[in-house]
Amino acid sequence: MAASLRRERTRAGLSLSELAKRAGVAKSTLSQLEGASGNPSVETLWALAVALGVPFSTLVEPPTAAVRVIRAGQGPQVASERADYAATLLSSSPPGARRDIYHLRAEPGAVRESEPHIPGTVEHLVVGSGRLLAGPRGEGVELGPGDYMTYRGDVPHTYEALAPGTAFVLIMQHV
């Protein structure tokens, strides 16, 4: 993640100070992340990705082999600092495509508030287990196993587990 963050910041032509300011992150935190000594939350990485104008996956995905298997409970996982919520990146956008695929798990107790992603983002999700209230802020829809939903991801949106063991797949499409 450190090398990806440094690469994207350099590509964007931003200093540590400027990126920290745009993302609302302390410069010392950003320096630690680029030095591979920090452990960022989902919120911090999203803020940095939005400030850099890149998909979240660009900052967290490790290099991949031609055939890739991610076993349940494995893969690059990032936890939220505000809710019992963790995202595991399953696949980022290959060249020519603009989509990322995540497996998420959430537990009842706190709402995961998500700030707008890069303009044109559309989210698709399918619930595998439990119950989930999700969608644009103020327009959430309750979903159960097998239910599908799509909505704009470039507006504030939320995810809230309504039952223990809630898990879902999220496909983030960048148009």
C-alpha positions as CSV (number, residue, x, y, z in Angstrom):
1,M,0.0,0.0,0.0
2,A,2.9,2.4,0.8
3,A,4.4,2.1,-2.7
4,S,1.0,2.5,-4.3
5,L,0.2,5.7,-2.3
6,R,3.6,7.2,-3.1
7,R,3.3,6.3,-6.8
8,E,-0.1,7.9,-7.1
9,R,0.9,11.0,-5.1
10,T,3.9,11.5,-7.4
11,R,1.8,10.8,-10.5
12,A,-0.6,13.5,-9.4
13,G,2.3,15.9,-8.8
14,L,1.3,16.6,-5.2
15,S,3.6,17.2,-2.2
16,L,2.9,15.3,1.1
17,S,1.5,18.6,2.5
18,E,-0.9,19.2,-0.4
19,L,-2.3,15.7,-0.5
20,A,-2.7,15.7,3.3
21,K,-4.6,19.0,3.1
22,R,-6.9,17.8,0.2
23,A,-7.7,14.5,2.0
24,G,-8.1,16.0,5.5
25,V,-5.3,13.7,6.8
26,A,-2.4,14.8,9.0
27,K,0.8,15.2,7.1
28,S,2.6,13.0,9.7
29,T,0.0,10.2,9.1
30,L,0.5,10.4,5.4
31,S,4.3,10.3,5.9
32,Q,3.9,7.2,8.1
33,L,1.6,5.5,5.5
34,E,4.1,6.1,2.7
35,G,6.9,4.8,4.9
36,A,4.9,1.6,5.5
37,S,4.7,2.2,9.2
38,G,1.0,3.2,9.5
39,N,-2.2,1.1,9.6
40,P,-4.8,3.2,7.8
41,S,-8.6,2.8,8.2
42,V,-11.1,2.5,5.4
43,E,-12.0,6.2,5.9
44,T,-8.4,7.4,5.6
45,L,-7.8,5.4,2.4
46,W,-11.0,6.5,0.8
47,A,-10.2,10.1,1.6
48,L,-6.7,9.7,0.0
49,A,-8.2,7.9,-3.1
50,V,-10.8,10.7,-3.6
51,A,-8.1,13.4,-3.2
52,L,-5.9,11.6,-5.7
53,G,-8.9,11.0,-8.1
54,V,-8.2,7.2,-8.2
55,P,-10.3,4.2,-7.3
56,F,-9.8,2.9,-3.7
57,S,-8.4,-0.4,-5.0
58,T,-5.5,1.5,-6.7
59,L,-4.1,2.1,-3.2
60,V,-4.7,-1.4,-1.6
61,E,-4.3,-4.1,-4.2
62,P,-1.1,-6.1,-4.2
63,P,0.4,-7.3,-7.6
64,T,-1.6,-10.3,-9.0
65,A,-0.7,-13.6,-10.7
66,A,-2.4,-14.8,-13.9
67,V,-4.6,-17.1,-11.8
68,R,-5.7,-15.8,-8.5
69,V,-7.7,-17.5,-5.7
70,I,-8.7,-15.7,-2.5
71,R,-9.9,-18.1,0.2
72,A,-12.7,-17.0,2.5
73,G,-11.2,-14.9,5.3
74,Q,-8.0,-14.1,3.3
75,G,-7.0,-11.3,1.0
76,P,-6.1,-7.6,1.5
77,Q,-8.5,-6.4,4.2
78,V,-9.0,-2.9,5.6
79,A,-11.2,-2.3,8.7
80,S,-13.3,0.7,9.5
81,E,-12.5,2.9,12.5
82,R,-16.1,3.9,13.0
83,A,-18.1,0.6,12.6
84,D,-17.6,-3.2,12.8
85,Y,-17.1,-3.3,9.1
86,A,-14.2,-4.7,7.0
87,A,-13.7,-4.7,3.2
88,T,-11.7,-7.3,1.4
89,L,-10.7,-6.4,-2.2
90,L,-11.4,-9.3,-4.4
91,S,-10.6,-7.7,-7.8
92,S,-9.7,-4.3,-9.0
93,S,-10.3,-2.9,-12.5
94,P,-8.1,-4.4,-15.1
95,P,-6.8,-2.2,-17.9
96,G,-9.8,-1.0,-20.0
97,A,-12.4,-1.7,-17.3
98,R,-13.4,0.5,-14.5
99,R,-14.7,-1.7,-11.7
100,D,-13.6,-3.2,-8.4
101,I,-15.1,-6.1,-6.5
102,Y,-15.2,-6.4,-2.7
103,H,-16.5,-8.9,-0.1
104,L,-17.7,-7.1,3.0
105,R,-18.8,-8.2,6.4
106,A,-20.6,-6.0,8.9
107,E,-22.1,-6.5,12.4
108,P,-25.0,-4.6,13.9
109,G,-24.2,-1.6,16.2
110,A,-22.9,1.2,14.0
111,V,-23.7,2.7,10.7
112,R,-20.9,2.8,8.1
113,E,-21.1,6.3,6.6
114,S,-19.4,6.5,3.2
115,E,-18.4,9.8,1.7
116,P,-18.9,10.3,-2.1
117,H,-16.4,8.4,-4.3
118,I,-14.9,9.8,-7.5
119,P,-17.5,11.3,-9.9
120,G,-19.5,8.7,-11.9
121,T,-19.1,5.9,-9.4
122,V,-22.0,3.4,-9.3
123,E,-22.3,0.7,-6.6
124,H,-23.9,-2.7,-7.1
125,L,-24.3,-5.0,-4.1
126,V,-25.7,-8.5,-3.5
127,V,-26.3,-9.7,0.1
128,G,-25.0,-13.2,0.9
129,S,-26.1,-13.5,4.6
130,G,-27.8,-11.5,7.3
131,R,-29.8,-8.2,6.7
132,L,-28.5,-4.9,5.4
133,L,-29.8,-1.4,5.2
134,A,-27.9,0.4,2.4
135,G,-28.0,3.1,-0.2
136,P,-27.7,6.9,-0.5
137,R,-28.0,8.7,2.8
138,G,-31.6,9.1,3.7
139,E,-32.8,6.6,1.0
140,G,-31.6,3.3,2.5
141,V,-33.3,0.1,1.5
142,E,-33.5,-3.1,3.7
143,L,-32.0,-6.1,1.9
144,G,-31.8,-9.8,2.7
145,P,-29.9,-12.8,1.3
146,G,-29.9,-12.9,-2.5
147,D,-31.2,-9.3,-2.8
148,Y,-29.5,-7.0,-5.3
149,M,-29.3,-3.2,-5.2
150,T,-27.6,-0.5,-7.3
151,Y,-27.2,3.2,-6.6
152,R,-24.9,6.2,-7.2
153,G,-21.7,5.9,-5.2
154,D,-20.6,9.5,-5.9
155,V,-23.1,10.8,-3.2
156,P,-23.0,10.2,0.6
157,H,-24.2,6.7,1.3
158,T,-24.5,4.2,4.2
159,Y,-24.3,0.5,5.1
160,E,-25.8,-0.8,8.3
161,A,-25.9,-4.5,9.3
162,L,-29.3,-5.4,10.8
163,A,-28.4,-8.9,11.7
164,P,-25.2,-10.7,13.0
165,G,-23.0,-12.2,10.3
166,T,-24.1,-9.9,7.6
167,A,-22.0,-10.3,4.5
168,F,-22.3,-8.9,0.9
169,V,-20.5,-8.5,-2.3
170,L,-20.0,-4.9,-3.6
171,I,-19.1,-4.1,-7.2
172,M,-17.9,-0.5,-7.6
173,Q,-18.2,0.6,-11.1
174,H,-16.3,3.8,-12.2
175,V,-17.8,5.3,-15.3
